[in-house]
CSV table of C-alpha atoms in Angstrom, one decimal:
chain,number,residue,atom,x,y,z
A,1,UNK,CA,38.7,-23.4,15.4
A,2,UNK,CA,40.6,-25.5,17.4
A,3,UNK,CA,40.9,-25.9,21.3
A,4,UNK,CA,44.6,-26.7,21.1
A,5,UNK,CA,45.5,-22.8,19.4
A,6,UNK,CA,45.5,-21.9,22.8
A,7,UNK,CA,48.9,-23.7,23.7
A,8,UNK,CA,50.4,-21.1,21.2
A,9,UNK,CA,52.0,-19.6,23.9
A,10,UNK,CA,53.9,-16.8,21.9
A,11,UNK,CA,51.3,-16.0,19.4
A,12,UNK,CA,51.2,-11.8,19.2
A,13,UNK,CA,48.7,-12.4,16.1
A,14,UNK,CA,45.8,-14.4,14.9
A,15,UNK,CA,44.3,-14.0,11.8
A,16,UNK,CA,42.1,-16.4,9.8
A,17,UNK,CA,39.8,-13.9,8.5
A,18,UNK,CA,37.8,-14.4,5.1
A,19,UNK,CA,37.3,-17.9,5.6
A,20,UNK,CA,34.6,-20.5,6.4
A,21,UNK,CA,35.5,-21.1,10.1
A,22,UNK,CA,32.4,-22.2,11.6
A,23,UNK,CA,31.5,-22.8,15.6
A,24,UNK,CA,32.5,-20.9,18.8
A,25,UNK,CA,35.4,-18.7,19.5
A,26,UNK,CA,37.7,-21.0,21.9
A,27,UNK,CA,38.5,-19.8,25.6
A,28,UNK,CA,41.7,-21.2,25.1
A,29,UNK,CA,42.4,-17.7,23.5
A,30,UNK,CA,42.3,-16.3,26.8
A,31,UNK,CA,45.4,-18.5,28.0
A,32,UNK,CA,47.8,-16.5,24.9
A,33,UNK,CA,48.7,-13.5,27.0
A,34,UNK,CA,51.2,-12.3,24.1
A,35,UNK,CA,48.0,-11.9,21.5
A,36,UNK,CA,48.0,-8.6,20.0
A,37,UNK,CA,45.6,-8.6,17.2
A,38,UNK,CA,43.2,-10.9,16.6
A,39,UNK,CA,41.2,-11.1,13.3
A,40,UNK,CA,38.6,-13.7,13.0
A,41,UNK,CA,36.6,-10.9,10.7
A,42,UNK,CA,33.7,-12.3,7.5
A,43,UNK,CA,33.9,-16.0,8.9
A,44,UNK,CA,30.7,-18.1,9.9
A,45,UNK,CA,31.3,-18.0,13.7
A,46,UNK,CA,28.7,-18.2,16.4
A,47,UNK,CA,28.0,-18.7,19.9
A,48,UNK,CA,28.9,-15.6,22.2
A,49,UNK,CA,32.1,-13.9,23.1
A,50,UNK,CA,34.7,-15.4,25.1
A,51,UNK,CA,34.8,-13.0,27.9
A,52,UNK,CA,38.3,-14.2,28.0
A,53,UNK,CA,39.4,-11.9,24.9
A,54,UNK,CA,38.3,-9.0,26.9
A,55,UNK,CA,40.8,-9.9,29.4
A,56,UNK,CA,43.9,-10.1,27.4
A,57,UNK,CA,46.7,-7.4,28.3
A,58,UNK,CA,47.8,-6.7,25.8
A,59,UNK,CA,45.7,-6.7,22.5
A,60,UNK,CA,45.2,-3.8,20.5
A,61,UNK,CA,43.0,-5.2,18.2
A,62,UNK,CA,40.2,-7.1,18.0
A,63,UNK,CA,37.5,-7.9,14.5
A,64,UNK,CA,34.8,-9.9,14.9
A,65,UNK,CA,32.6,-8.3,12.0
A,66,UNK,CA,30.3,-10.5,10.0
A,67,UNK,CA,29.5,-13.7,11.6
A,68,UNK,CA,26.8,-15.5,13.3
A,69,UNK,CA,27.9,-14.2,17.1
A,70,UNK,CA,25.2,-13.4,19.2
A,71,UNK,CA,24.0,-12.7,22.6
A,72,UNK,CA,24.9,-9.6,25.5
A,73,UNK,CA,28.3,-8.1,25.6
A,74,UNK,CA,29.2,-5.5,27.8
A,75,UNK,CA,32.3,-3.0,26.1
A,76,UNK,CA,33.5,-2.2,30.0
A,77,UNK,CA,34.7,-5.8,29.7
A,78,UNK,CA,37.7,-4.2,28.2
A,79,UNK,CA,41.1,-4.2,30.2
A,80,UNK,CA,43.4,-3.7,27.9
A,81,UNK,CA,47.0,-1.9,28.8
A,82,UNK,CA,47.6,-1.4,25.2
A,83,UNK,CA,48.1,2.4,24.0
A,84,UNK,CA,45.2,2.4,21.7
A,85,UNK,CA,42.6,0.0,20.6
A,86,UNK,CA,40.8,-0.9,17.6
A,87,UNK,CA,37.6,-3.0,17.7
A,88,UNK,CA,35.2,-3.9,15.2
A,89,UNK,CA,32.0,-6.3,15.9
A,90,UNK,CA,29.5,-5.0,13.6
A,91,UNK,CA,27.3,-7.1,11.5
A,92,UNK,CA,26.4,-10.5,14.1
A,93,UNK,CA,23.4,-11.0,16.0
A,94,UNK,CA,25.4,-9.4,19.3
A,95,UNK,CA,23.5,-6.7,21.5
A,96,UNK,CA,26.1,-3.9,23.1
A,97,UNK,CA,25.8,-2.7,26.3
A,98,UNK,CA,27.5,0.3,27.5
A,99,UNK,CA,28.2,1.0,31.4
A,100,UNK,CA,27.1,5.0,31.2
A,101,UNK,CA,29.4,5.9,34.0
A,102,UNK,CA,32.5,4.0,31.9
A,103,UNK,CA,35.9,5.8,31.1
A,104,UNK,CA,37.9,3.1,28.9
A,105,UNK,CA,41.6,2.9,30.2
A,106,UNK,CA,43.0,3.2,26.8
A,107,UNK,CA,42.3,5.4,23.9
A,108,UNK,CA,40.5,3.9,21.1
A,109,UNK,CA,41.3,4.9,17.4
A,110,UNK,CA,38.6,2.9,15.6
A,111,UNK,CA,34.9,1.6,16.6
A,112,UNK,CA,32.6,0.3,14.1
A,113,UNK,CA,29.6,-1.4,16.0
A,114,UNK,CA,27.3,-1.3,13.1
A,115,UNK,CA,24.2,-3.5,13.9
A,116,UNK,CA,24.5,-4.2,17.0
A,117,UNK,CA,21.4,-3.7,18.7
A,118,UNK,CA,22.6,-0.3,20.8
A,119,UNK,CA,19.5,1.9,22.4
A,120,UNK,CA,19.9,5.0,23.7
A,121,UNK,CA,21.7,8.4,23.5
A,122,UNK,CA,25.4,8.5,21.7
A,123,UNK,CA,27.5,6.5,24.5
A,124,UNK,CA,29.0,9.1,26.6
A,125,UNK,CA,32.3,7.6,27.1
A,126,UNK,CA,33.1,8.6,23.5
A,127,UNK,CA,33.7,12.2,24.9
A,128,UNK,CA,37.2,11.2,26.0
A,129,UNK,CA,38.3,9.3,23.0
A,130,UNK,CA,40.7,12.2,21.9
A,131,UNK,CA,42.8,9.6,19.6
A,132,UNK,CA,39.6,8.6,18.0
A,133,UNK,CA,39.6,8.5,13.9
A,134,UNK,CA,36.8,6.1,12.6
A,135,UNK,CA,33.7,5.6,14.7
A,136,UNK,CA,30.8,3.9,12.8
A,137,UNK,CA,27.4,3.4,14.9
A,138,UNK,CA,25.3,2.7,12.1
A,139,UNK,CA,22.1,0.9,12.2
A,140,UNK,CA,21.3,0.9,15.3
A,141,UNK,CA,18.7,2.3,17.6
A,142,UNK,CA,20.5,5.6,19.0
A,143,UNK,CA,18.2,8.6,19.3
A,144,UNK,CA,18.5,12.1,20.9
A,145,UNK,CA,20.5,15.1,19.4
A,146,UNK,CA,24.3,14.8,17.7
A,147,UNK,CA,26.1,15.7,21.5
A,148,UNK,CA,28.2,19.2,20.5
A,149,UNK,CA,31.4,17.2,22.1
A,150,UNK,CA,32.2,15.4,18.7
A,151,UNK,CA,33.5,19.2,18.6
A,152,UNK,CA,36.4,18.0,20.6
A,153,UNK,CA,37.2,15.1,19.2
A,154,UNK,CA,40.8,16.4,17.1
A,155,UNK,CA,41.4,13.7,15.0
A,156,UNK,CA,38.2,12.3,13.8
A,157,UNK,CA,37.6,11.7,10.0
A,158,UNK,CA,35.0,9.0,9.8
A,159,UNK,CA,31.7,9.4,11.0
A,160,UNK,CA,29.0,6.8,10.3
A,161,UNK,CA,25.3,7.6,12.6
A,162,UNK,CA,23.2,6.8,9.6
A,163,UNK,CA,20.1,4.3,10.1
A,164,UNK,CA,19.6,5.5,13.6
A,165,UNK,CA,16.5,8.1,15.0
A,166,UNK,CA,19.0,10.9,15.7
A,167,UNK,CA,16.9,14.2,15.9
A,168,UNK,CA,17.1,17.8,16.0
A,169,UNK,CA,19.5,19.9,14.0
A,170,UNK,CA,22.8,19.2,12.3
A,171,UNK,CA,25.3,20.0,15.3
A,172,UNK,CA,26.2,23.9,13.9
A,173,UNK,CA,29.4,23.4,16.0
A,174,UNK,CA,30.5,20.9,14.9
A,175,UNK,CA,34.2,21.1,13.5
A,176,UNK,CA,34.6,18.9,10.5
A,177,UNK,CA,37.6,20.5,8.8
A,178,UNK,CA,39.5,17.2,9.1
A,179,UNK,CA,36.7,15.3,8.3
A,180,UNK,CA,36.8,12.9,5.3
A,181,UNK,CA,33.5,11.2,5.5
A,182,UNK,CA,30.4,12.1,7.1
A,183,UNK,CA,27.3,9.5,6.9
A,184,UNK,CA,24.3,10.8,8.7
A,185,UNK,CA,21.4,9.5,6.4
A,186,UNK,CA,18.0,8.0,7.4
A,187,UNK,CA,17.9,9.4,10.5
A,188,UNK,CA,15.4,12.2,11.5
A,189,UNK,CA,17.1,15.8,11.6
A,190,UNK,CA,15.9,18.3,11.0
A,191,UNK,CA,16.5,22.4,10.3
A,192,UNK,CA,18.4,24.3,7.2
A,193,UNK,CA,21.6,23.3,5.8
A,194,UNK,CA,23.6,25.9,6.7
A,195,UNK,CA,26.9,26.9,5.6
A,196,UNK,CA,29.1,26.4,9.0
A,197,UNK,CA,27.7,23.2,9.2
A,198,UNK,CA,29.4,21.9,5.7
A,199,UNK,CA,32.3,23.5,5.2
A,200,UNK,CA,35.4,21.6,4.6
A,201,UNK,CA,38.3,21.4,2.6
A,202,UNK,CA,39.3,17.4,2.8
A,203,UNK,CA,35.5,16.1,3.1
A,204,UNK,CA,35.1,13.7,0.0
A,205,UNK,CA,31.5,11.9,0.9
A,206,UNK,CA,28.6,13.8,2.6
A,207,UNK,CA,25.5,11.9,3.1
A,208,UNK,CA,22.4,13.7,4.5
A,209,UNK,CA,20.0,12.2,2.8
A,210,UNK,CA,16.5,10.5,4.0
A,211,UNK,CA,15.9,13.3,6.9
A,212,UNK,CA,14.1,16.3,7.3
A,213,UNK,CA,16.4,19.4,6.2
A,214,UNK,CA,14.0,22.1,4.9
A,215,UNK,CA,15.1,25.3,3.4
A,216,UNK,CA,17.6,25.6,0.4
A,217,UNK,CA,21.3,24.4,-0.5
A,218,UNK,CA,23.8,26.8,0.3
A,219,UNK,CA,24.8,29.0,-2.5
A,220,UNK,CA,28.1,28.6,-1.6
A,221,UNK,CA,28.4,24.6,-1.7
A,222,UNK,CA,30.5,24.7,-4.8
A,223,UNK,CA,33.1,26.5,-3.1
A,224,UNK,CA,33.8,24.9,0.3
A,225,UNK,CA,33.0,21.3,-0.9
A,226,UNK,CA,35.6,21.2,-3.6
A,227,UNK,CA,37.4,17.9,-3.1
A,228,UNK,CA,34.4,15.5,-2.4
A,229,UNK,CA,33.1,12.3,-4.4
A,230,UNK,CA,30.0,11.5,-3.2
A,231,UNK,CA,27.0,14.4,-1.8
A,232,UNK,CA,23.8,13.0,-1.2
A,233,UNK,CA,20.8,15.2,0.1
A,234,UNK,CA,18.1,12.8,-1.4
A,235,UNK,CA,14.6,12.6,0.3
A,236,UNK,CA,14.3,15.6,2.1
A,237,UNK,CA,12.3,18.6,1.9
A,238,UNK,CA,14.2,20.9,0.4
A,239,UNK,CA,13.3,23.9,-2.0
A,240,UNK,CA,15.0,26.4,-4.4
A,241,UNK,CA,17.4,26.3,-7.1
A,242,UNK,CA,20.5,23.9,-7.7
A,243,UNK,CA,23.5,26.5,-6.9
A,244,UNK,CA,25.4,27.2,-9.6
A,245,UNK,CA,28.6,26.8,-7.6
A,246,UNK,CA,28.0,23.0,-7.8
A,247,UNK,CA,29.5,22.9,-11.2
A,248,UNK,CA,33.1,23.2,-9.0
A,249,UNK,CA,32.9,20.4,-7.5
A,250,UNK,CA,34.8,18.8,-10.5
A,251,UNK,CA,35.9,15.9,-8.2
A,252,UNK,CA,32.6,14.6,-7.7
A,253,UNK,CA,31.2,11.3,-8.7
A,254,UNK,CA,27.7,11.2,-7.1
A,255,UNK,CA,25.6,13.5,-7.1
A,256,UNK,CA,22.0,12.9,-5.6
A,257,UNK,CA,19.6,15.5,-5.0
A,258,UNK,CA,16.2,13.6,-5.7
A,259,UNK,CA,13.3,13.3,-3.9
A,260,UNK,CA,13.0,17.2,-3.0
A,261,UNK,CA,11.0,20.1,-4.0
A,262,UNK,CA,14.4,22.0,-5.9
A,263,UNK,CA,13.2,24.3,-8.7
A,264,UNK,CA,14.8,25.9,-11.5
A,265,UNK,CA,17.1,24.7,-14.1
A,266,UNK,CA,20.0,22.2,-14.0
A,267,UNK,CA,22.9,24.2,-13.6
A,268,UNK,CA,24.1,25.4,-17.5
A,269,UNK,CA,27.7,24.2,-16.5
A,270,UNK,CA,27.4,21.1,-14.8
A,271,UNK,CA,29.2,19.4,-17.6
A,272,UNK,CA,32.1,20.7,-15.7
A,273,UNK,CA,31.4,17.6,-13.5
A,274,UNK,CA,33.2,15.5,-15.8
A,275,UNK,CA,33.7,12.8,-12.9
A,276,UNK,CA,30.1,12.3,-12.3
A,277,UNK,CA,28.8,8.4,-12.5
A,278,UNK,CA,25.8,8.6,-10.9
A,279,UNK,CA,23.7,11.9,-11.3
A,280,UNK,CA,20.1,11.9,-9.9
A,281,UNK,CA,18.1,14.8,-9.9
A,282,UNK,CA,14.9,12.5,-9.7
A,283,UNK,CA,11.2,13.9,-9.1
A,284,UNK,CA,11.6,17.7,-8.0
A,285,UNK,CA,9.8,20.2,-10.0
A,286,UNK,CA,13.2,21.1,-12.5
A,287,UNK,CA,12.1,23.0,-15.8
A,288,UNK,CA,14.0,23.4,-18.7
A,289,UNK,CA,15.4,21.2,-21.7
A,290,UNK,CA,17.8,18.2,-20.5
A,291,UNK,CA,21.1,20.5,-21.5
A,292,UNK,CA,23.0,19.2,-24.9
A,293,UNK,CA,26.0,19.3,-22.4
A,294,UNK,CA,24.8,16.5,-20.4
A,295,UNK,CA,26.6,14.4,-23.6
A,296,UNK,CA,30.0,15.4,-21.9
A,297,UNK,CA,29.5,13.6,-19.1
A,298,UNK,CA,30.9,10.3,-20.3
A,299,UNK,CA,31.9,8.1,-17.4
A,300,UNK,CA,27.6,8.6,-16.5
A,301,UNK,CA,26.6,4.9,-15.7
A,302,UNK,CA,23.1,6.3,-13.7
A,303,UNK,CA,21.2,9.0,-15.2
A,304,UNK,CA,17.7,9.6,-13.1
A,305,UNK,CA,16.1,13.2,-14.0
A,306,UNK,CA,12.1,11.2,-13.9
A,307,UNK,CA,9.3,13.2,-11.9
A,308,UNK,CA,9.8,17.0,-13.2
A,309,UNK,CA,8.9,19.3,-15.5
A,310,UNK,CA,11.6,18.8,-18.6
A,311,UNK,CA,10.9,19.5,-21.8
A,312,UNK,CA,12.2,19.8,-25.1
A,313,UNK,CA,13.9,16.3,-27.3
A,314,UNK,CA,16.0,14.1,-25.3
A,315,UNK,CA,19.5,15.4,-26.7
A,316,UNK,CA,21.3,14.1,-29.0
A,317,UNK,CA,24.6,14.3,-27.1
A,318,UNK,CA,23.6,11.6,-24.7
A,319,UNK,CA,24.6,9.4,-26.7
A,320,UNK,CA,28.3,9.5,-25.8
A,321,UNK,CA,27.2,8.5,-22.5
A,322,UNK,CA,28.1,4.9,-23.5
A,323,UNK,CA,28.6,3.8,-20.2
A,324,UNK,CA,24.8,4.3,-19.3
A,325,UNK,CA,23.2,1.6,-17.4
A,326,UNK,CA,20.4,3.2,-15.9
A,327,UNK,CA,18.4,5.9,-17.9
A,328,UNK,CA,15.4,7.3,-16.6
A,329,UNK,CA,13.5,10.3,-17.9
A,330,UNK,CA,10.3,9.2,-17.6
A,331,UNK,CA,7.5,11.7,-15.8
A,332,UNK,CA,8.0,15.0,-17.6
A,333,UNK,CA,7.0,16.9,-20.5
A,334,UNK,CA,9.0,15.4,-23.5
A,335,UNK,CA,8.5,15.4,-27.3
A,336,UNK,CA,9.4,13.7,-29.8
A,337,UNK,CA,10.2,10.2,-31.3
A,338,UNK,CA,11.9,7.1,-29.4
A,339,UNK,CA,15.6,7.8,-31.0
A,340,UNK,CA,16.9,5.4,-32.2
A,341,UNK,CA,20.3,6.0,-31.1
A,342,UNK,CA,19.5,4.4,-27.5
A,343,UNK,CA,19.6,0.9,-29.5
A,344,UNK,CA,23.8,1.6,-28.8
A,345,UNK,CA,23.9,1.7,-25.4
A,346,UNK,CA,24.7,-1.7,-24.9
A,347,UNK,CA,25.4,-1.8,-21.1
A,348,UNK,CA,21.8,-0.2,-20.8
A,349,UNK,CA,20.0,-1.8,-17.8
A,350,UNK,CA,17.1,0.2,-16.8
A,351,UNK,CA,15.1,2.6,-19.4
A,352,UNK,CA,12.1,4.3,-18.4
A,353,UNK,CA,10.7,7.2,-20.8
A,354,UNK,CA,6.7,7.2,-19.4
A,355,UNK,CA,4.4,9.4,-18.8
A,356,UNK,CA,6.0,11.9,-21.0
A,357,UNK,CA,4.7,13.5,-24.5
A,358,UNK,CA,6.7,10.9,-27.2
A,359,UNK,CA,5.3,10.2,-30.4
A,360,UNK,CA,5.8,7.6,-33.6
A,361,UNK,CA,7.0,3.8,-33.2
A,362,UNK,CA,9.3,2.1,-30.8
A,363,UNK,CA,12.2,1.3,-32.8
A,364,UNK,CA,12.8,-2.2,-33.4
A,365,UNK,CA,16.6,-2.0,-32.7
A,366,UNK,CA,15.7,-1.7,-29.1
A,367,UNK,CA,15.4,-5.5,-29.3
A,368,UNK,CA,19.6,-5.0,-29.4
A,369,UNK,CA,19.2,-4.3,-25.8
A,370,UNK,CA,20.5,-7.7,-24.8
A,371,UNK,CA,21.0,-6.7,-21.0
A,372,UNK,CA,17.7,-4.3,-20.8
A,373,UNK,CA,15.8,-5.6,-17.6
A,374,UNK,CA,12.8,-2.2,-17.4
């Protein structure tokens, strides 16, 4: 970037993001007291942050994400005059330091400071962001219990904590009926999933996978989740039955449950899921036959239901899954020949049919599989 765009004297906003700009942020920025917005976002930047941009009245939006930017920055650099703020500086080699006795003197609406090296407990100052919609903290080294103030935060709808060490339970109080995506995975909580804790009418992804929830799935999931997309609870240790009430959640498109101890069968209707892309239900201890119904389920692109105790044929329905890329079935109990209807799926990827009870030849038209990598 330039020196000389700092004798832009008028400029309200900047934005060369998406690009290939390489070297430092100028501190000629500082001398455009107009700027507004600036977007220098997915660029190859580096050097540190002009404390200059900090010190602009009036800007009301600042993205930084994704580039080479590195060294201390303090958020209480921050003067800012504007109404409300938006800043985004994830994803650089930066490290954040918070002031814990800092009140920002404007409201902020967005913060996404994923990877950027922030220790501690949840940054207190958050407690007063009242205008704040999208905060995303993700991947870095915050630890301590989900505070029970995100309770009175009004207009929050995007919550990303995941790849942190957050402990304890899921914060029971915590209001999330305007909520429209919740990311809490690989982080160490703990306790039951109880029903308080997920209900919501608008929530469309729910991610509380890789902790340590123990206990069962609510029965009632089915009924308060009904417009999500996307519910992980992968790798924890949860037992019991799939509810049966999952089969409303005919909006959903991922559904991940593996890496549990769930018992039981797969849900008789879950065909009713006619949205679903990816399903896995991946080493649990399910028994049963692999429903015919599954064969309705023709957008499927992922199909994982390895590591339990299915028997029976693979059905012969699954075939209209043309869309399969991933198949994997291996690690259960059955019988029968290699079909040689899985020669047509011709998007096929991944197949994986071991360790189970198969008999007779592998048919040569698996050779069709052009794009088979397993």
């Amino acid at each position: 970037m330039p020196f000389s765009v700092g004798h832009l004297s008028s400029l309200i906003y900047l934005d060369l993001s998406h690009n290939k700009i390489d070297g430092q942020i100028p501190s000629s920025l500082g001398n455009i007291s107009s700027l507004r917005g600036i977007y220098l976002d997915d660029n190859q930047l580096n050097g540190t942050i002009p404390t200059c941009l900090a010190l602009l009245p009036h800007v009301d939006m600042v993205n930084l994400h994704s580039n080479n930017l590195q060294g201390n920055f303090s958020l209480d650099s921050f003067i800012s005059t504007s109404n409300y703020l938006q800043l985004d500086l994830s994803y650089n080699k930066l490290t954040i330091q918070v002031d814990p006795n800092w009140i920002p003197p404007f409201s902020l609406q967005t913060l996404t400071l994923s990877s950027c090296n922030i220790e501690g407990i949840l940054p207190s100052f958050l407690s007063t962001q009242y205008q704040l919609f999208h905060l995303d903290l993700s991947q870095n080294s915050l630890w301590g219990n989900i505070p029970s103030w995100l309770h009175d935060l009004p207009s929050l709808e995007y919550l990303n904590l995941s790849y942190n060490n957050f402990q304890g339970r899921f914060p029971f109080t915590l209001n999330i009926s305007s909520f429209i995506i919740i990311d809490l995975h690989k982080n160490q909580l703990d306790g039951c999933l109880s029903v308080p804790s997920i209900a919501s009418p608008h929530l469309k992804v729910f991610d509380l996978s890789e902790n340590e929830f123990t206990g069962v799935i609510p029965v009632q999931i089915g009924r308060l989740l009904r417009d999500i997309d996307f519910l992980s609870f992968s790798k924890n240790d949860l037992s019991g039955g799939i509810p049966s009430s999952i089969v409303l959640l005919q909006n959903l498109q991922v559904l991940d449950l593996s890496k549990n101890r769930l018992s039981g069968k797969i849900p008789l209707r879950l065909s009713n899921c006619s949205y679903l892309t990816r399903l896995n239900l991946g080493k649990n201890n399910l028994i049963g036959q692999i429903l015919a119904q599954i064969g309705m389920l023709r957008y499927l692109v992922t199909l994982q239901l390895n590591g339990n105790m299915l028997k029976g044929n693979l059905p012969s329905s699954l075939q209209n899954c043309s869309n399969l890329q991933i198949l994997d079935v291996g690690d259960n109990l059955l019988v029968g020949n290699i079909v040689l209807w899985l020669s047509k799926f011709s998007e096929l990827m991944i197949l994986i049919l071991r360790s189970n009870k198969l008999q007779g030849h592998i048919p040569n038209r698996l050779s069709n599989l052009s794009k088979l990598h397993c």
